PDB file of C-alpha atoms in Angstrom:
ATOM      1  CA  PHE A   1     -31.088  45.813 -39.734  1.00 88.00           C
ATOM      2  CA  PRO A   2     -34.880  45.702 -38.517  1.00 86.00           C
ATOM      3  CA  GLN A   3     -34.357  44.189 -34.870  1.00 84.00           C
ATOM      4  CA  PHE A   4     -32.274  44.091 -32.837  1.00 84.00           C
ATOM      5  CA  VAL A   5     -32.293  43.964 -28.782  1.00 85.00           C
ATOM      6  CA  THR A   6     -29.981  45.261 -25.824  1.00 88.00           C
ATOM      7  CA  GLY A   7     -30.080  45.400 -22.277  1.00 89.00           C
ATOM      8  CA  GLY A   8     -31.912  43.229 -20.058  1.00 89.00           C
ATOM      9  CA  GLY A   9     -29.666  40.505 -20.232  1.00 90.00           C
ATOM     10  CA  TYR A  10     -29.317  40.640 -24.232  1.00 88.00           C
ATOM     11  CA  PHE A  11     -26.216  42.287 -25.709  1.00 90.00           C
ATOM     12  CA  ILE A  12     -26.213  42.860 -29.731  1.00 89.00           C
ATOM     13  CA  GLN A  13     -22.949  42.594 -31.931  1.00 89.00           C
ATOM     14  CA  VAL A  14     -22.497  44.745 -34.815  1.00 89.00           C
ATOM     15  CA  THR A  15     -19.700  43.732 -37.404  1.00 89.00           C
ATOM     16  CA  ILE A  16     -19.456  45.961 -41.132  1.00 91.00           C
ATOM     17  CA  VAL A  17     -16.908  45.141 -43.486  1.00 87.00           C
ATOM     18  CA  ASN A  18     -15.528  47.461 -46.380  1.00 88.00           C
ATOM     19  CA  PRO A  19     -14.361  45.070 -49.874  1.00 86.00           C
ATOM     20  CA  ASN A  20     -13.157  48.026 -51.878  1.00 86.00           C
ATOM     21  CA  PRO A  21      -9.598  49.420 -52.293  1.00 85.00           C
ATOM     22  CA  GLY A  22      -9.148  52.746 -51.856  1.00 87.00           C
ATOM     23  CA  SER A  23      -8.783  54.935 -48.618  1.00 86.00           C
ATOM     24  CA  ALA A  24     -10.146  54.593 -45.183  1.00 89.00           C
ATOM     25  CA  LYS A  25     -14.487  55.978 -45.709  1.00 92.00           C
ATOM     26  CA  PRO A  26     -16.685  57.177 -43.007  1.00 95.00           C
ATOM     27  CA  VAL A  27     -19.386  54.703 -41.904  1.00 95.00           C
ATOM     28  CA  THR A  28     -22.571  55.934 -39.420  1.00 96.00           C
ATOM     29  CA  LEU A  29     -24.626  53.401 -37.573  1.00 95.00           C
ATOM     30  CA  ARG A  30     -27.933  54.812 -36.582  1.00 95.00           C
ATOM     31  CA  LEU A  31     -29.767  53.562 -33.748  1.00 95.00           C
ATOM     32  CA  ALA A  32     -33.691  54.320 -33.418  1.00 95.00           C
ATOM     33  CA  ASP A  33     -36.255  52.796 -30.621  1.00 93.00           C
ATOM     34  CA  GLU A  34     -39.512  51.250 -31.757  1.00 90.00           C
ATOM     35  CA  ILE A  35     -41.224  54.936 -32.728  1.00 93.00           C
ATOM     36  CA  GLY A  36     -38.509  56.166 -34.842  1.00 93.00           C
ATOM     37  CA  ASN A  37     -36.869  58.480 -32.014  1.00 95.00           C
ATOM     38  CA  PRO A  38     -33.004  58.486 -31.429  1.00 95.00           C
ATOM     39  CA  LEU A  39     -31.047  55.817 -28.636  1.00 94.00           C
ATOM     40  CA  SER A  40     -28.498  58.410 -27.573  1.00 94.00           C
ATOM     41  CA  ASP A  41     -25.804  57.270 -25.377  1.00 92.00           C
ATOM     42  CA  VAL A  42     -25.845  54.002 -26.396  1.00 91.00           C
ATOM     43  CA  GLU A  43     -22.286  52.340 -25.303  1.00 92.00           C
ATOM     44  CA  PHE A  44     -20.163  49.793 -27.315  1.00 93.00           C
ATOM     45  CA  THR A  45     -16.923  48.705 -27.447  1.00 93.00           C
ATOM     46  CA  LEU A  46     -15.131  49.346 -31.084  1.00 91.00           C
ATOM     47  CA  ASN A  47     -12.838  47.328 -32.284  1.00 88.00           C
ATOM     48  CA  SER A  48     -11.005  48.702 -35.697  1.00 75.00           C
ATOM     49  CA  GLY A  49      -7.376  47.971 -36.818  1.00 68.00           C
ATOM     50  CA  SER A  50      -6.171  50.245 -34.224  1.00 69.00           C
ATOM     51  CA  GLY A  51      -7.334  48.448 -30.856  1.00 76.00           C
ATOM     52  CA  ALA A  52     -10.552  48.572 -28.644  1.00 86.00           C
ATOM     53  CA  VAL A  53     -12.298  51.839 -27.762  1.00 91.00           C
ATOM     54  CA  GLN A  54     -15.663  52.757 -25.818  1.00 93.00           C
ATOM     55  CA  VAL A  55     -18.171  54.762 -27.968  1.00 94.00           C
ATOM     56  CA  HIS A  56     -21.172  56.460 -27.108  1.00 94.00           C
ATOM     57  CA  THR A  57     -24.066  57.156 -29.951  1.00 95.00           C
ATOM     58  CA  ASP A  58     -24.977  60.999 -30.211  1.00 96.00           C
ATOM     59  CA  GLU A  59     -28.168  62.799 -29.355  1.00 96.00           C
ATOM     60  CA  SER A  60     -29.265  62.093 -33.178  1.00 96.00           C
ATOM     61  CA  GLY A  61     -28.291  58.053 -32.193  1.00 96.00           C
ATOM     62  CA  GLU A  62     -25.512  58.008 -33.920  1.00 97.00           C
ATOM     63  CA  LEU A  63     -21.438  56.613 -33.873  1.00 96.00           C
ATOM     64  CA  VAL A  64     -19.271  57.945 -37.407  1.00 96.00           C
ATOM     65  CA  TRP A  65     -16.245  55.942 -37.509  1.00 93.00           C
ATOM     66  CA  PRO A  66     -13.604  55.287 -40.302  1.00 92.00           C
ATOM     67  CA  ILE A  67     -13.068  52.047 -42.035  1.00 90.00           C
ATOM     68  CA  GLN A  68     -10.403  51.051 -43.630  1.00 89.00           C
ATOM     69  CA  PRO A  69     -10.377  49.650 -47.060  1.00 88.00           C
ATOM     70  CA  ASN A  70     -10.626  45.765 -47.118  1.00 84.00           C
ATOM     71  CA  GLY A  71     -11.165  46.114 -43.368  1.00 87.00           C
ATOM     72  CA  SER A  72     -14.057  45.849 -40.780  1.00 86.00           C
ATOM     73  CA  LEU A  73     -15.324  47.151 -37.612  1.00 90.00           C
ATOM     74  CA  LEU A  74     -17.112  45.131 -34.597  1.00 90.00           C
ATOM     75  CA  LEU A  75     -19.235  46.956 -32.236  1.00 92.00           C
ATOM     76  CA  GLU A  76     -20.929  45.320 -29.066  1.00 92.00           C
ATOM     77  CA  THR A  77     -22.753  46.199 -26.114  1.00 90.00           C
ATOM     78  CA  GLU A  78     -23.045  44.779 -22.730  1.00 87.00           C
ATOM     79  CA  ARG A  79     -26.017  42.532 -20.860  1.00 87.00           C
ATOM     80  CA  ALA A  80     -26.520  44.978 -18.232  1.00 87.00           C
ATOM     81  CA  GLY A  81     -28.973  48.477 -18.011  1.00 86.00           C
ATOM     82  CA  ASP A  82     -32.566  48.455 -19.586  1.00 89.00           C
ATOM     83  CA  GLN A  83     -33.972  46.247 -22.279  1.00 89.00           C
ATOM     84  CA  VAL A  84     -34.087  48.239 -25.698  1.00 88.00           C
ATOM     85  CA  LEU A  85     -35.653  47.308 -28.770  1.00 88.00           C
ATOM     86  CA  GLY A  86     -34.995  49.533 -31.746  1.00 91.00           C
ATOM     87  CA  SER A  87     -33.460  48.925 -35.267  1.00 91.00           C
ATOM     88  CA  ALA A  88     -30.542  49.666 -37.302  1.00 91.00           C
ATOM     89  CA  VAL A  89     -29.882  51.909 -40.218  1.00 92.00           C
ATOM     90  CA  VAL A  90     -25.631  51.588 -41.824  1.00 92.00           C
ATOM     91  CA  THR A  91     -24.187  53.939 -44.714  1.00 92.00           C
ATOM     92  CA  ALA A  92     -20.841  55.286 -45.935  1.00 93.00           C
ATOM     93  CA  PRO A  93     -20.201  56.563 -49.065  1.00 93.00           C
ATOM     94  CA  VAL A  94     -18.834  53.096 -50.778  1.00 90.00           C
ATOM     95  CA  GLU A  95     -20.371  49.891 -50.613  1.00 88.00           C
ATOM     96  CA  ILE A  96     -20.443  48.056 -47.717  1.00 88.00           C
ATOM     97  CA  ASP A  97     -22.187  44.997 -45.913  1.00 86.00           C
ATOM     98  CA  GLY A  98     -22.430  43.586 -42.263  1.00 87.00           C
ATOM     99  CA  VAL A  99     -24.571  41.096 -39.522  1.00 86.00           C
ATOM    100  CA  ILE A 100     -25.903  42.082 -36.085  1.00 85.00           C
ATOM    101  CA  LEU A 101     -25.875  39.284 -33.698  1.00 85.00           C
ATOM    102  CA  PHE A 102     -27.860  39.270 -30.994  1.00 82.00           C
ATOM    103  CA  GLY A 103     -28.191  37.266 -27.913  1.00 82.00           C
ATOM    104  CA  GLY A 104     -28.551  36.241 -24.249  1.00 83.00           C
ATOM    105  CA  ASP A 105     -29.569  33.132 -22.378  1.00 80.00           C
ATOM    106  CA  PHE A 106     -32.048  31.289 -25.381  1.00 75.00           C
ATOM    107  CA  GLY A 107     -29.021  31.765 -27.487  1.00 80.00           C
ATOM    108  CA  LEU A 108     -27.679  33.851 -30.471  1.00 83.00           C
ATOM    109  CA  ALA A 109     -29.244  35.105 -33.523  1.00 82.00           C
ATOM    110  CA  GLY A 110     -28.323  36.982 -36.959  1.00 84.00           C
ATOM    111  CA  VAL A 111     -29.708  39.670 -38.430  1.00 79.00           C
ATOM    112  CA  GLN A 112     -28.162  40.519 -42.265  1.00 79.00           C
ATOM    113  CA  SER A 113     -28.565  43.504 -43.735  1.00 77.00           C
ATOM    114  CA  SER A 114     -32.006  43.792 -45.537  1.00 70.00           C
ATOM    115  CA  ASP A 115     -31.710  44.215 -49.300  1.00 66.00           C
ATOM    116  CA  GLU A 116     -34.913  46.136 -51.452  1.00 60.00           C
ATOM    117  CA  PHE A 117     -36.987  43.409 -53.262  1.00 60.00           C
ATOM    118  CA  SER A 118     -38.311  44.243 -56.954  1.00 60.00           C
ATOM    119  CA  HIS A 119     -41.700  41.779 -56.150  1.00 64.00           C
ATOM    120  CA  GLY A 120     -41.722  43.172 -52.091  1.00 75.00           C
ATOM    121  CA  PHE A 121     -40.593  41.472 -49.108  1.00 84.00           C
ATOM    122  CA  MET A 122     -41.894  37.476 -48.327  1.00 86.00           C
ATOM    123  CA  GLY A 123     -40.901  35.916 -45.727  1.00 89.00           C
ATOM    124  CA  PRO A 124     -41.663  32.292 -44.934  1.00 90.00           C
ATOM    125  CA  VAL A 125     -44.286  31.270 -41.768  1.00 94.00           C
ATOM    126  CA  GLU A 126     -44.874  27.947 -39.652  1.00 92.00           C
ATOM    127  CA  SER A 127     -46.852  28.075 -36.423  1.00 95.00           C
ATOM    128  CA  VAL A 128     -47.643  25.254 -34.352  1.00 94.00           C
ATOM    129  CA  GLY A 129     -49.451  26.759 -31.695  1.00 94.00           C
ATOM    130  CA  SER A 130     -47.341  28.386 -29.079  1.00 92.00           C
ATOM    131  CA  GLU A 131     -44.576  25.933 -29.429  1.00 94.00           C
ATOM    132  CA  VAL A 132     -43.560  26.690 -32.926  1.00 94.00           C
ATOM    133  CA  ARG A 133     -43.933  30.842 -33.428  1.00 96.00           C
ATOM    134  CA  THR A 134     -43.218  33.213 -36.385  1.00 95.00           C
ATOM    135  CA  ALA A 135     -42.976  36.904 -36.541  1.00 95.00           C
ATOM    136  CA  VAL A 136     -42.321  39.554 -38.871  1.00 95.00           C
ATOM    137  CA  ALA A 137     -39.981  42.821 -37.805  1.00 93.00           C
ATOM    138  CA  ILE A 138     -40.482  45.660 -40.238  1.00 93.00           C
ATOM    139  CA  GLN A 139     -38.369  48.873 -40.464  1.00 92.00           C
ATOM    140  CA  ASN A 140     -40.033  52.374 -41.876  1.00 93.00           C
ATOM    141  CA  LEU A 141     -36.814  54.027 -43.830  1.00 91.00           C
ATOM    142  CA  GLU A 142     -38.825  56.912 -44.700  1.00 92.00           C
ATOM    143  CA  ASN A 143     -38.858  60.522 -42.564  1.00 93.00           C
ATOM    144  CA  SER A 144     -42.761  59.927 -42.544  1.00 95.00           C
ATOM    145  CA  SER A 145     -45.491  57.864 -40.726  1.00 95.00           C
ATOM    146  CA  ILE A 146     -46.582  54.700 -43.653  1.00 94.00           C
ATOM    147  CA  SER A 147     -49.696  52.475 -43.352  1.00 94.00           C
ATOM    148  CA  LEU A 148     -49.038  48.835 -44.873  1.00 93.00           C
ATOM    149  CA  THR A 149     -51.456  46.038 -45.239  1.00 94.00           C
ATOM    150  CA  LEU A 150     -50.165  42.390 -44.990  1.00 95.00           C
ATOM    151  CA  GLU A 151     -50.869  39.515 -47.105  1.00 94.00           C
ATOM    152  CA  LEU A 152     -50.911  35.871 -45.412  1.00 94.00           C
ATOM    153  CA  LEU A 153     -50.437  33.115 -48.217  1.00 94.00           C
ATOM    154  CA  ARG A 154     -50.560  29.378 -48.055  1.00 92.00           C
ATOM    155  CA  ARG A 155     -47.701  26.967 -49.235  1.00 86.00           C
ATOM    156  CA  GLY A 156     -49.729  26.630 -52.739  1.00 85.00           C
ATOM    157  CA  GLY A 157     -49.769  30.793 -52.903  1.00 87.00           C
ATOM    158  CA  GLU A 158     -53.549  30.960 -51.949  1.00 91.00           C
ATOM    159  CA  ARG A 159     -54.217  33.956 -49.756  1.00 93.00           C
ATOM    160  CA  ALA A 160     -54.900  32.922 -46.357  1.00 95.00           C
ATOM    161  CA  ALA A 161     -56.035  36.534 -45.167  1.00 96.00           C
ATOM    162  CA  LEU A 162     -55.426  39.941 -45.340  1.00 96.00           C
ATOM    163  CA  SER A 163     -53.771  42.339 -41.886  1.00 95.00           C
ATOM    164  CA  ASN A 164     -55.657  45.446 -40.545  1.00 94.00           C
ATOM    165  CA  PRO A 165     -53.585  48.343 -41.691  1.00 93.00           C
ATOM    166  CA  LEU A 166     -49.969  48.479 -40.107  1.00 93.00           C
ATOM    167  CA  ASN A 167     -48.946  51.752 -39.134  1.00 94.00           C
ATOM    168  CA  ILE A 168     -45.104  52.826 -38.432  1.00 95.00           C
ATOM    169  CA  PRO A 169     -43.819  55.987 -37.895  1.00 95.00           C
ATOM    170  CA  ALA A 170     -41.361  57.701 -39.377  1.00 95.00           C
ATOM    171  CA  ARG A 171     -37.692  55.770 -38.927  1.00 93.00           C
ATOM    172  CA  GLY A 172     -39.729  53.574 -36.781  1.00 94.00           C
ATOM    173  CA  ARG A 173     -40.470  49.619 -37.244  1.00 93.00           C
ATOM    174  CA  VAL A 174     -43.168  46.956 -35.390  1.00 94.00           C
ATOM    175  CA  ALA A 175     -42.545  43.742 -34.602  1.00 94.00           C
ATOM    176  CA  ARG A 176     -45.733  41.363 -34.472  1.00 95.00           C
ATOM    177  CA  PHE A 177     -46.402  37.208 -34.168  1.00 97.00           C
ATOM    178  CA  VAL A 178     -48.086  35.941 -37.227  1.00 97.00           C
ATOM    179  CA  ASP A 179     -51.195  34.610 -35.681  1.00 97.00           C
ATOM    180  CA  GLU A 180     -51.762  38.686 -33.791  1.00 97.00           C
ATOM    181  CA  LEU A 181     -51.317  40.094 -37.082  1.00 96.00           C
ATOM    182  CA  PHE A 182     -54.166  37.994 -38.453  1.00 97.00           C
ATOM    183  CA  ALA A 183     -56.122  37.420 -35.434  1.00 95.00           C
ATOM    184  CA  ASP A 184     -59.656  38.460 -36.789  1.00 94.00           C
ATOM    185  CA  SER A 185     -58.961  35.920 -39.736  1.00 96.00           C
ATOM    186  CA  ASP A 186     -60.304  32.318 -39.319  1.00 95.00           C
ATOM    187  CA  VAL A 187     -56.393  30.479 -40.187  1.00 96.00           C
ATOM    188  CA  ASP A 188     -55.901  27.862 -37.767  1.00 96.00           C
ATOM    189  CA  PHE A 189     -52.687  29.056 -36.294  1.00 96.00           C
ATOM    190  CA  SER A 190     -52.322  25.449 -34.147  1.00 96.00           C
ATOM    191  CA  GLU A 191     -50.881  24.132 -37.467  1.00 93.00           C
ATOM    192  CA  PHE A 192     -50.244  26.666 -40.291  1.00 94.00           C
ATOM    193  CA  GLY A 193     -47.428  26.282 -42.966  1.00 91.00           C
ATOM    194  CA  GLY A 194     -46.986  29.309 -45.740  1.00 91.00           C
ATOM    195  CA  ALA A 195     -45.744  32.992 -46.361  1.00 91.00           C
ATOM    196  CA  ILE A 196     -46.352  36.464 -45.327  1.00 92.00           C
ATOM    197  CA  ARG A 197     -45.902  39.207 -48.217  1.00 91.00           C
ATOM    198  CA  LEU A 198     -45.416  42.668 -48.387  1.00 91.00           C
ATOM    199  CA  VAL A 199     -45.465  45.164 -50.710  1.00 82.00           C
ATOM    200  CA  SER A 200     -44.929  48.937 -50.587  1.00 85.00           C
ATOM    201  CA  GLU A 201     -44.278  52.203 -52.476  1.00 86.00           C
ATOM    202  CA  GLU A 202     -42.116  53.154 -49.626  1.00 88.00           C
ATOM    203  CA  ASP A 203     -38.649  52.047 -48.605  1.00 89.00           C
ATOM    204  CA  VAL A 204     -39.075  49.738 -45.958  1.00 91.00           C
ATOM    205  CA  ALA A 205     -36.887  46.887 -45.025  1.00 89.00           C
ATOM    206  CA  ALA A 206     -38.153  43.784 -43.243  1.00 90.00           C
ATOM    207  CA  MET A 207     -37.145  40.079 -42.201  1.00 88.00           C
ATOM    208  CA  MET A 208     -39.059  36.923 -40.300  1.00 90.00           C
ATOM    209  CA  LEU A 209     -37.993  35.917 -36.787  1.00 90.00           C
ATOM    210  CA  GLN A 210     -39.193  31.921 -35.145  1.00 91.00           C
ATOM    211  CA  THR A 211     -39.439  31.407 -31.762  1.00 89.00           C
ATOM    212  CA  ARG A 212     -39.206  27.742 -29.810  1.00 88.00           C
ATOM    213  CA  PRO A 213     -39.046  27.135 -26.924  1.00 88.00           C
ATOM    214  CA  ASP A 214     -35.627  28.719 -25.438  1.00 82.00           C
ATOM    215  CA  GLN A 215     -34.985  28.893 -28.821  1.00 84.00           C
ATOM    216  CA  LEU A 216     -34.891  32.152 -31.489  1.00 83.00           C
ATOM    217  CA  ALA A 217     -34.305  32.209 -35.403  1.00 84.00           C
ATOM    218  CA  THR A 218     -33.946  34.813 -37.445  1.00 86.00           C
TER     219      THR A 218
END
């Protein structure tokens, strides 16, 4: 999950589902901040088949809990405390799926788990000045830093611009508005529509976000 925000009036709700038969399996949730450092002592209310309990991430930013076959886990934070931006990785010895919801006064946004794409990540871009802005969040899943270049494409597929190299620390993430990534180009973001493309040899995850007055979409 390349993006979440909690605290400072925001909360996150993580739902993990196990569609497999058989026995209970351990699920590991790992949280990291923007430069890849583990987010320890993040408190969640966890609801599973056995009821609700208070749990915390450890010094490694991890929380481990069993998930039943055909079962689900629901973890939710409070809005109180300092605002934290970061990314999350969920792993298990069986195939699982999940979604993160994060929200606040602006409403609620959902972040589906990110999959690997054989031709790289590509997401839609819409920009209407400050009224409609699109951002991309990119998560580095490697244990070393990486450098990426992004390509801005017009709706017909023509290249509009290339970004400067974007450096992401090990296990870190970046989130930037598209007009910031391509600020050195001659693209007119007062009215632009198209896509952004990322092709990488490294393991990364990515997602798009769009802001409008008092609204957020993912």
